[in-house]
Amino acid sequence: MKTQSLLAVVVVLLASTLCAAQSPIPEPCTFETGTIYPWDWAVECFQSIPLQQGIKEQTIDALTKVVQLYAFLDIANSSPDPTHLPMKVDLIKELLEINNRPYKFDYDFHDDLRALFLQLNDAHTQYYAPTCYQNIVLRQAFYPVQYVNSAQQQVIAVSPYFDSDIVAFFKTQGIDLTLYVGAQILSVNGVDGLSYFKEFANNSVGVSKDFGTRLNIAMAVAQPQPAPLNRFVEASYWQTRTKRNPFPRTPILYFDLKFENGTTTTVLVPWVVTSKANYNGIQSFLKDYYATPTSFNSETPVEVVKKAFPQPPPLIEKRRASFVAPSHVDSPAASNDFTLLVNSTNLQFWKLNDSRTLVMYLDTMAPAHYGETFKALNDGFAAAAKNGLNRIIIDLTNNGGGNICFGASLLAYFQNHTGQNWGPQDLPLGLLQEDLTTSAVKLGVSNTVWSPGFYDNQQGVHIANNDTSYIMPGVPHVRGGRLRNYSKLLHIDNCGNFGYRIDPPVYFKPSETIILTQGFCGSTCAMFANHMALYDNVITVVVGGIPNRVMQYSSFPGLQVLDSPDIYSQFVQLGKNVTAAYTPKDVIPRELPTTATYRMCIREIYPPTKAYNTQPMEYTFQQANHHLNYTSQTAVQPEYIWYQATPFFSN
């Protein structure tokens, strides 16, 4: 094969973009949606904005106060399981160090905060730079995948998936990216390909404490879909740099590639920039930088959670990528391998050709239409009964979580009127929490995370809102070498119980139920999967990660996360002024002075035990019963993993 270099593209890209602009050269931070820019346009923009000391001080003050609500603030200082779940992050100390660190550019300050929270490897607890920075997206052309080849070697390869605008742009430069589909990535910038992506996964993904899961998320994740032209593909954390990911420090990547016929080539691929918003200069850019005072509804997001299941922001961007289908990499599935029984927006049911196995694919715990989803659920079970299917694979790959009460309703549905659909939970206590709980009682507010009336006790009895005994003074725990009190065990009142009122057309035994993930089954997905495994003894199967290394089937089980707008909304419900000038001695965090946001895990869940010395699920390694490797086929056609999983049924 002819060696083709993209080096000229960098020059052409820069030149064509600049020439297309009006003369003189636009000032920094000039972007239009739908236009592709070179890496250095983003650099020039970000380095045009100096850090203001007041911004720094107010941001650090707010974060230092609000992290007192973080459920794992103490235990993160020293993990109880350093072998499987290594963690040693002192958030308070690190925030102080950032506060004392000199910065020239504003972006560098926010990026250090992002990197600090990323070290927690907890998708529930993150910091995101102001909106203007988030709108600038750095992208690479290749969607990478990983698999174990016939020689039992783990390799990284170029997948058949591309973003259509990137393909179109490179075609205008005379470059056909699809020529590299299926090629193995031997090295990147002189570093062994597998080692390069492992290093990125280990240090720059930050959404799971399991290394194997982080490697999976560093790759492109294809949706199981027997009709490949309808397949959604989640961009890899490496390939698309958004609010969670580090800004690439070099403009070009050098790929050494090897094709199936043994030939090799070196390809130089630049990072390119696209913008989610139009900006005509620095002042325009800064309009998306400064915060404006927020107005809040009288009903808090947590109350709405119990009633209407709101849609949370996605953890990963799902999009339909352009598809190339060479026969050796990805081709349409055989028509008799998969029979679609039920199709809805977020939930599908398939019948395998063994005439015994039902596959339920659910890609979120916050479906776009809850009524549609529950109808599809019941229809899928009815189809199983009609077709005589007596075993089920619940495919939760790509499911990053969603709504707690929706997950609880699914548990109630699967439990066939038996068992419980909640696990033991508690809240970390401190001066800020005490202030919030006291205000909830005083004001009669029962619908916030810190309101006693929001919960039931461990016996399922509702707690009166004026009964603070279940929250304060709490129970002492030593975690990470630090002593703190936590509330008694509790859980959300009347959360998802309507699932018990729906009769499934068929009941699947735990021994005939498999939960399949690639490790990134987080938040409510983790709650559902862990509960099914620990309470009901279903079979768990995980795919990908590192061969011959134990791996979790779930991630960031937390339990409850609140994004900063929701945190401040609840503070307002409790009578707090979050827009007043901040004072260091006030325990109430103020809103951030910029459009930066954060999220925090504020309530933790335990395994099924009443013992108060039990470690929370976040720091309890949940090893899958079985571990499958990706193959060159299943890395891009993951629906065939369903067949690889069927031998794990009991019969």
XYZ file of C-alpha atoms in Angstrom:
651
model
C 0.000 0.000 0.000
C 1.207 3.440 -0.827
C 2.387 5.438 2.162
C 0.309 8.578 2.555
C 1.282 11.468 4.835
C -1.043 14.074 6.272
C 1.767 16.509 7.062
C 0.690 18.803 4.240
C -2.789 18.935 5.703
C -1.532 20.921 8.691
C -0.151 23.625 6.440
C -3.120 23.573 4.103
C -5.543 23.651 7.020
C -3.911 26.649 8.629
C -3.475 28.494 5.378
C -6.950 27.831 4.009
C -8.638 28.794 7.251
C -6.716 32.031 7.560
C -7.170 32.944 3.909
C -10.892 32.299 4.148
C -11.183 34.804 6.963
C -11.596 38.475 6.354
C -8.538 40.681 6.236
C -6.936 41.615 8.538
C -6.515 38.335 10.447
C -9.391 38.042 12.937
C -8.647 38.761 16.549
C -8.246 35.775 18.904
C -11.382 33.810 19.848
C -13.057 34.179 16.454
C -14.948 30.973 15.670
C -17.938 29.934 13.592
C -19.900 26.746 14.059
C -19.470 24.301 11.211
C -15.920 25.475 10.454
C -12.783 23.467 11.169
C -9.815 25.350 12.633
C -6.223 24.434 13.461
C -5.083 23.607 17.001
C -3.232 26.894 17.451
C -6.408 28.969 17.060
C -7.665 27.498 20.311
C -4.282 28.007 21.972
C -4.133 31.656 20.903
C -7.652 32.252 22.183
C -7.087 30.603 25.564
C -3.831 32.493 26.040
C -5.552 35.810 25.405
C -7.439 35.720 28.690
C -5.468 36.465 31.876
C -6.589 35.108 35.227
C -8.230 37.607 37.551
C -7.350 37.195 41.235
C -10.951 37.753 42.312
C -12.162 34.920 40.079
C -9.556 32.634 41.568
C -10.365 33.496 45.186
C -14.146 33.195 44.836
C -13.901 29.895 42.962
C -11.539 28.309 45.479
C -13.658 29.575 48.396
C -16.835 28.034 46.940
C -15.194 24.699 46.131
C -13.439 24.409 49.494
C -16.772 24.833 51.255
C -18.935 22.656 49.024
C -16.560 19.653 49.045
C -17.541 19.212 52.698
C -20.700 17.653 51.262
C -18.698 15.177 49.149
C -19.545 11.693 50.378
C -15.981 10.421 49.840
C -13.966 13.440 50.931
C -12.203 11.497 53.697
C -11.917 8.014 52.210
C -10.380 9.432 49.017
C -7.409 10.468 51.130
C -6.444 6.805 51.495
C -8.333 4.009 49.736
C -9.205 0.916 51.824
C -8.436 -1.196 48.733
C -5.278 0.232 47.156
C -4.790 -2.918 45.064
C -8.018 -2.750 43.083
C -9.193 0.811 43.773
C -6.090 2.940 44.378
C -6.824 6.459 45.545
C -4.880 9.053 47.508
C -6.310 12.529 46.892
C -6.510 15.194 49.588
C -8.980 17.621 48.002
C -8.677 20.331 50.648
C -4.880 20.306 50.521
C -4.829 20.310 46.720
C -7.315 23.187 46.503
C -5.078 25.200 48.816
C -2.073 24.448 46.615
C -3.954 25.620 43.516
C -4.980 28.748 45.400
C -1.334 29.467 46.174
C -0.096 28.675 42.662
C 0.602 31.626 40.345
C -1.197 31.605 36.998
C -0.817 33.801 33.960
C -3.722 32.458 31.940
C -7.275 31.900 33.141
C -7.660 28.600 31.309
C -4.709 27.028 33.122
C -6.350 27.700 36.488
C -9.613 26.035 35.469
C -7.756 23.171 33.843
C -5.857 22.481 37.067
C -9.185 22.274 38.900
C -10.502 19.890 36.242
C -7.383 17.745 36.590
C -7.646 17.709 40.390
C -11.208 16.427 40.440
C -10.385 14.010 37.625
C -7.928 12.243 39.954
C -10.891 10.991 41.986
C -11.842 8.713 39.068
C -15.453 9.444 39.931
C -17.785 10.599 37.155
C -20.066 11.881 39.918
C -17.504 14.428 41.097
C -16.023 16.688 38.443
C -15.168 20.316 37.682
C -15.846 21.840 34.269
C -14.285 25.033 32.924
C -16.488 27.993 31.940
C -18.867 27.529 29.005
C -16.760 29.443 26.482
C -13.895 26.956 26.933
C -16.285 23.992 26.857
C -17.598 25.179 23.491
C -14.164 24.736 21.884
C -13.741 21.058 20.986
C -10.418 19.463 20.024
C -10.803 16.434 17.769
C -8.750 13.680 16.198
C -9.738 11.914 12.992
C -9.471 8.274 14.106
C -11.935 6.433 16.351
C -9.667 3.834 18.034
C -10.765 0.399 19.264
C -8.931 -2.274 21.234
C -9.148 -6.053 21.024
C -7.183 -9.270 21.517
C -6.009 -10.780 18.221
C -5.614 -14.424 17.222
C -2.087 -14.430 18.700
C -3.605 -13.405 22.065
C -2.012 -9.960 21.833
C -3.923 -6.855 22.840
C -3.832 -4.289 20.044
C -5.203 -0.842 19.242
C -6.671 -0.357 15.760
C -8.415 2.224 13.595
C -12.154 1.536 13.647
C -14.519 1.907 10.680
C -16.207 4.878 12.352
C -15.525 8.531 11.580
C -17.217 11.879 12.069
C -18.735 12.869 8.742
C -17.519 16.474 8.875
C -13.940 15.353 9.582
C -14.014 12.868 6.694
C -15.411 15.543 4.380
C -12.804 18.077 5.422
C -9.864 15.757 4.833
C -11.305 14.740 1.477
C -11.141 18.380 0.401
C -7.440 18.163 1.172
C -7.049 15.023 -0.981
C -6.897 12.624 1.995
C -9.071 9.525 2.300
C -9.115 8.599 6.004
C -11.027 5.404 5.346
C -7.944 3.841 3.745
C -6.634 3.256 7.272
C -9.631 1.304 8.605
C -8.510 -1.874 10.351
C -4.859 -0.835 10.604
C -3.142 -1.594 13.893
C -1.732 1.456 15.702
C 1.832 0.376 16.475
C 2.920 3.664 18.038
C 1.846 7.252 18.654
C 4.553 9.926 18.723
C 7.154 7.193 19.117
C 5.403 5.533 22.083
C 4.118 1.962 21.785
C 0.456 2.230 20.786
C -1.003 0.141 23.614
C 1.219 1.862 26.185
C 0.228 5.283 24.849
C -3.492 4.624 25.257
C -3.025 2.912 28.623
C -1.192 5.976 29.900
C -4.004 8.216 28.681
C -6.622 5.949 30.268
C -4.749 5.838 33.548
C -4.231 9.578 33.903
C -6.760 11.424 31.756
C -10.100 9.596 31.693
C -11.177 9.871 35.334
C -14.703 8.433 35.200
C -14.061 5.067 36.851
C -11.760 3.656 39.501
C -11.252 0.507 37.408
C -8.298 0.807 35.016
C -9.841 -1.622 32.537
C -13.002 0.461 32.320
C -10.994 3.616 31.768
C -9.195 1.936 28.863
C -12.554 0.942 27.375
C -13.770 4.537 27.598
C -10.548 5.803 26.014
C -11.704 3.824 22.964
C -14.721 4.390 20.740
C -17.728 2.460 22.043
C -20.132 1.178 19.411
C -23.771 0.537 20.223
C -24.873 -3.091 19.842
C -26.933 -2.808 16.692
C -27.331 -5.602 14.139
C -28.211 -2.976 11.497
C -24.841 -1.169 11.362
C -25.999 1.852 9.400
C -28.257 2.686 12.367
C -25.475 2.229 14.896
C -24.615 5.016 17.318
C -20.976 5.309 18.320
C -19.717 7.068 21.406
C -16.609 9.086 20.638
C -13.618 7.999 22.654
C -12.474 10.170 25.547
C -9.115 10.373 23.780
C -10.395 11.324 20.339
C -12.809 14.129 21.291
C -11.549 16.517 23.974
C -14.465 18.165 25.713
C -15.066 19.513 29.215
C -13.700 16.402 30.968
C -10.558 15.891 28.912
C -7.112 17.504 28.849
C -6.233 19.929 26.079
C -3.714 18.216 23.736
C -0.252 19.720 24.181
C 1.025 19.056 20.656
C -0.702 20.013 17.379
C 0.107 16.816 15.477
C 0.171 13.092 16.280
C 2.475 10.691 14.443
C 0.891 7.252 13.941
C 2.878 4.195 12.900
C 0.304 1.843 11.380
C 0.406 -1.787 10.291
C -2.069 -3.302 7.850
C -3.295 -6.893 7.701
C -1.031 -7.609 4.732
C 2.012 -6.685 6.831
C 2.790 -3.332 5.219
C 3.402 -0.338 7.447
C 3.084 3.394 7.084
C 3.527 6.556 9.131
C 0.628 8.983 9.200
C 0.726 12.501 10.604
C -2.702 13.626 11.821
C -3.299 17.117 13.233
C -5.680 17.966 16.018
C -8.468 20.119 14.647
C -10.840 22.504 16.387
C -14.568 23.050 16.053
C -16.779 25.384 18.048
C -20.261 24.833 19.455
C -20.962 28.581 19.340
C -20.189 31.583 17.164
C -17.669 34.085 18.536
C -16.299 37.220 16.833
C -13.490 37.996 19.246
C -12.448 38.051 22.883
C -15.343 40.149 24.167
C -17.828 37.919 22.391
C -16.080 34.866 23.833
C -16.216 36.301 27.369
C -19.997 36.666 27.195
C -20.040 32.925 27.822
C -17.496 33.260 30.628
C -19.084 35.377 33.344
C -21.935 34.012 35.413
C -25.249 35.784 35.790
C -27.346 35.412 38.969
C -29.502 32.314 38.739
C -33.233 32.258 39.376
C -34.584 29.056 40.869
C -37.977 27.366 40.763
C -39.829 26.826 43.993
C -39.708 23.070 43.484
C -36.253 21.575 43.824
C -34.742 19.200 41.256
C -34.697 16.400 43.839
C -38.462 16.641 44.308
C -38.853 16.544 40.536
C -36.617 13.462 40.473
C -39.195 11.586 42.517
C -42.098 12.754 40.367
C -41.078 13.095 36.754
C -37.630 11.557 36.230
C -35.838 14.529 34.590
C -33.211 13.991 31.942
C -29.676 14.475 33.327
C -26.779 15.697 31.168
C -25.103 12.839 29.272
C -21.750 11.577 30.501
C -20.605 10.799 26.997
C -21.734 12.283 23.728
C -23.659 9.761 21.626
C -23.729 10.412 17.913
C -24.182 8.583 14.660
C -20.760 8.375 13.050
C -20.054 7.875 9.377
C -19.667 4.169 8.675
C -17.286 2.255 6.443
C -17.908 -1.461 6.112
C -15.022 -3.459 4.647
C -15.944 -7.107 4.954
C -13.041 -7.962 7.246
C -13.945 -5.350 9.844
C -17.669 -4.743 10.038
C -20.497 -5.963 7.895
C -24.237 -6.340 8.439
C -25.117 -9.161 10.806
C -26.556 -12.340 9.369
C -30.321 -11.829 9.148
C -31.091 -14.916 11.240
C -28.652 -14.093 14.062
C -30.825 -11.376 15.600
C -34.568 -10.834 15.522
C -35.809 -7.435 16.681
C -38.841 -7.919 18.928
C -39.379 -4.454 20.408
C -37.853 -1.122 19.477
C -38.134 2.178 21.352
C -35.993 5.268 21.764
C -33.733 3.915 24.512
C -34.797 0.291 24.940
C -34.681 -2.577 22.453
C -35.355 -6.312 22.738
C -33.759 -8.910 20.473
C -34.165 -12.675 20.122
C -31.036 -14.744 19.492
C -31.099 -17.658 17.058
C -30.890 -20.237 19.858
C -34.634 -19.609 20.406
C -33.999 -19.406 24.139
C -32.334 -16.057 24.791
C -33.873 -12.615 25.048
C -31.538 -9.602 24.913
C -32.614 -6.356 26.564
C -30.482 -3.390 25.540
C -30.975 -0.263 27.668
C -28.562 2.602 26.990
C -29.591 4.972 29.796
C -31.374 5.105 33.134
C -32.908 8.416 32.077
C -34.870 7.529 28.934
C -36.288 10.297 26.807
C -39.851 9.025 27.320
C -40.588 7.061 30.484
C -44.058 5.936 29.428
C -42.698 4.654 26.128
C -39.874 2.852 27.920
C -42.092 1.022 30.395
C -44.468 0.023 27.612
C -41.462 -1.314 25.651
C -40.293 -3.148 28.783
C -43.602 -4.909 29.228
C -43.879 -5.587 25.487
C -40.402 -7.113 25.496
C -41.267 -9.468 28.337
C -44.549 -10.337 26.614
C -42.628 -11.152 23.423
C -40.327 -13.400 25.459
C -43.317 -15.264 26.868
C -44.856 -15.609 23.397
C -41.594 -16.939 21.907
C -40.810 -19.277 24.802
C -37.605 -17.427 25.763
C -36.547 -18.383 29.276
C -33.262 -16.557 29.782
C -32.234 -12.935 29.418
C -29.103 -10.870 28.779
C -29.483 -7.333 30.120
C -26.969 -5.367 28.062
C -25.989 -2.186 29.919
C -22.924 -1.278 27.876
C -22.954 2.465 27.178
C -25.294 3.020 30.166
C -23.796 5.790 32.304
C -26.763 6.000 34.678
C -29.609 8.452 35.061
C -32.480 8.636 37.516
C -32.383 6.832 40.866
C -36.132 6.266 41.059
C -36.307 4.922 37.500
C -33.602 2.401 38.430
C -35.497 1.492 41.595
C -38.662 0.947 39.563
C -36.767 -1.433 37.262
C -35.560 -3.369 40.307
C -39.125 -3.611 41.581
C -40.277 -4.872 38.174
C -37.597 -7.552 37.939
C -38.122 -8.705 41.532
C -41.664 -9.876 40.790
C -43.185 -8.392 43.997
C -40.475 -9.775 46.282
C -37.417 -8.280 47.976
C -36.538 -4.594 48.268
C -35.597 -2.075 45.609
C -33.253 0.075 47.731
C -29.955 -0.306 49.521
C -28.612 1.227 52.756
C -27.385 4.805 52.286
C -26.077 7.685 54.386
C -24.950 11.313 54.269
C -21.622 12.799 55.429
C -22.086 15.275 58.259
C -20.404 18.574 59.050
C -21.088 22.233 59.723
C -22.550 22.890 56.274
C -24.831 19.830 56.400
C -25.931 20.715 59.956
C -26.877 24.212 58.807
C -28.876 22.803 55.875
C -30.711 20.159 57.913
C -31.546 22.647 60.664
C -32.959 25.037 58.060
C -35.025 22.236 56.481
C -36.716 21.564 59.821
C -37.157 25.250 60.671
C -38.673 26.128 57.287
C -40.683 22.914 56.906
C -38.866 21.971 53.686
C -39.023 18.203 53.219
C -37.878 17.819 49.613
C -34.102 18.386 49.711
C -31.263 15.924 50.149
C -30.661 17.300 53.654
C -34.321 17.196 54.760
C -35.220 14.350 57.167
C -38.653 14.045 55.522
C -37.062 13.133 52.204
C -36.183 9.687 53.555
C -37.355 6.378 54.970
C -35.384 4.510 57.612
C -33.825 1.087 57.180
C -37.140 -0.578 58.045
C -38.907 1.311 55.265
C -40.741 3.657 57.642
C -41.042 7.283 56.568
C -39.065 9.759 58.687
C -40.919 12.843 59.938
C -39.331 16.057 58.704
C -38.927 17.362 62.253
C -37.113 14.195 63.347
C -33.413 14.949 62.917
C -32.302 11.886 64.893
C -31.695 9.818 61.766
C -29.307 12.442 60.400
C -27.746 14.117 63.445
C -25.572 13.520 65.422
C -24.943 10.458 63.277
C -22.532 7.547 63.478
C -18.728 7.942 63.639
C -16.562 6.406 60.917
C -12.806 6.594 60.438
C -12.099 6.807 56.719
C -8.849 7.694 55.076
C -7.424 8.169 58.565
C -10.019 10.825 59.395
C -12.933 10.763 61.828
C -16.312 12.061 60.687
C -19.911 11.352 61.583
C -22.333 10.044 58.979
C -26.101 9.805 59.209
C -27.876 6.619 60.144
C -28.901 4.415 57.233
C -31.739 5.775 55.128
C -33.076 5.890 51.569
C -35.409 8.072 49.474
C -39.055 7.785 50.455
C -41.423 6.190 47.912
C -38.787 6.010 45.186
C -39.670 3.746 42.262
C -42.197 1.618 44.147
C -44.695 1.775 41.284
C -42.549 -0.891 39.588
C -44.074 -3.374 42.043
C -47.531 -2.598 40.679
C -46.683 -3.847 37.167
C -46.899 -7.588 36.556
C -44.170 -8.866 34.182
C -45.543 -11.308 31.577
C -42.609 -13.637 32.332
C -40.210 -14.088 35.236
C -36.513 -14.840 34.618
C -34.659 -16.794 37.280
C -31.427 -15.204 38.586
C -29.465 -18.184 37.210
C -30.930 -17.401 33.788
C -30.211 -13.654 33.977
C -26.940 -12.095 32.787
C -25.971 -8.468 33.216
C -23.464 -7.491 30.531
C -21.345 -4.317 30.694
C -17.975 -2.996 29.578
C -17.410 -1.650 33.100
C -18.979 1.726 32.399
C -22.268 0.958 34.086
C -22.351 3.884 36.450
C -24.523 5.744 38.928
C -28.098 4.410 38.705
C -26.899 1.716 36.298
C -24.407 0.616 38.968
C -27.137 0.714 41.616
C -29.311 -1.543 39.440
C -26.519 -3.954 38.465
C -25.047 -4.180 41.981
C -28.455 -4.740 43.518
C -29.317 -7.487 41.030
C -25.952 -9.154 41.649
C -25.713 -8.782 45.432
C -29.363 -9.225 46.416
C -30.633 -11.494 43.643
C -27.452 -13.341 42.582
C -27.712 -12.762 38.844
C -24.670 -13.475 36.639
C -22.363 -10.587 35.725
C -20.187 -10.439 32.605
C -17.752 -7.663 31.683
C -16.028 -7.182 28.337
C -12.808 -5.436 27.325
C -10.327 -3.797 29.657
C -7.005 -5.525 30.281
C -6.731 -9.251 29.452
C -6.152 -11.518 32.457
C -6.795 -8.676 34.894
C -9.823 -8.746 37.196
C -12.380 -6.097 36.351
C -15.516 -4.567 37.827
C -18.841 -4.749 36.027
C -19.908 -1.345 37.458
C -18.443 2.117 38.049
C -19.013 5.159 40.281
C -21.887 3.566 42.230
C -21.873 6.645 44.467
C -24.965 6.962 44.945
C -26.550 10.371 44.379
C -24.963 13.154 42.387
C -26.050 16.772 42.221
C -24.762 19.227 39.643
C -23.922 22.694 40.933
C -27.158 24.362 39.693
C -29.135 21.725 41.602
C -26.996 22.203 44.717
C -27.598 25.945 44.709
C -31.288 25.427 43.978
C -31.610 23.359 47.141
C -29.636 25.908 49.127
C -32.162 28.555 48.031
C -35.011 26.252 49.048
C -33.441 26.219 52.497
C -33.320 29.992 52.696
C -29.658 30.508 51.770
C -28.374 33.489 49.809
C -25.999 32.037 47.236
C -25.451 35.264 45.283
C -24.296 37.547 48.104
C -20.676 38.626 48.326
C -18.733 35.742 49.783
C -17.140 35.885 53.217
C -14.532 33.330 54.289
C -16.251 32.636 57.624
C -19.666 31.829 56.101
C -20.147 28.073 55.660
C -22.586 28.533 52.731
C -20.825 28.308 49.344
C -21.668 31.066 46.896
C -22.366 30.557 43.224
C -19.255 30.546 41.087
C -18.349 33.901 39.498
C -18.016 32.225 36.096
C -20.056 29.772 34.038
C -17.840 26.968 35.289
C -19.806 24.128 36.868
C -19.131 21.163 39.085
C -20.895 18.028 40.259
C -20.634 16.214 43.561
C -21.627 12.823 44.969
C -23.475 13.776 48.147
C -24.988 10.488 49.377
C -23.320 7.066 49.446
C -24.720 3.545 49.247
C -23.503 0.330 50.897
C -23.600 -3.355 50.033
C -26.569 -5.290 51.502
C -25.589 -5.219 55.172
C -26.577 -3.358 58.313
C -23.043 -3.303 59.701
C -21.842 0.263 60.181
C -18.193 -0.632 59.580
C -18.871 -1.721 55.991
C -17.061 0.170 53.230
C -19.300 2.098 50.811
C -19.922 0.620 47.362
C -17.677 3.278 45.783
C -14.719 1.595 47.478
C -15.939 -2.010 47.310
C -14.504 -3.847 44.306
C -17.310 -5.595 42.422
C -15.548 -8.177 40.294
C -17.560 -9.606 37.421
C -18.278 -13.335 37.447
C -16.890 -13.613 33.916
C -14.552 -11.525 31.751
C -14.547 -11.528 27.945
C -12.006 -9.884 25.667
C -13.006 -7.874 22.632
C -12.183 -9.506 19.305
C -11.593 -7.725 16.012
C -15.265 -8.400 15.258
C -16.894 -7.577 18.614
C -14.874 -4.358 19.002
C -16.973 -2.924 16.160
C -19.958 -5.312 16.204
C -20.568 -5.685 19.953
C -23.903 -7.458 19.447
C -21.926 -10.656 18.829
C -20.758 -10.501 22.438
C -24.290 -11.672 23.269
C -23.451 -15.045 21.772
C -20.127 -15.191 23.619
C -21.995 -14.630 26.893
C -24.620 -17.380 26.514
C -22.349 -20.209 27.781
C -22.364 -18.487 31.173
C -26.029 -19.313 31.757
C -26.554 -22.146 34.233
C -27.892 -24.448 31.521
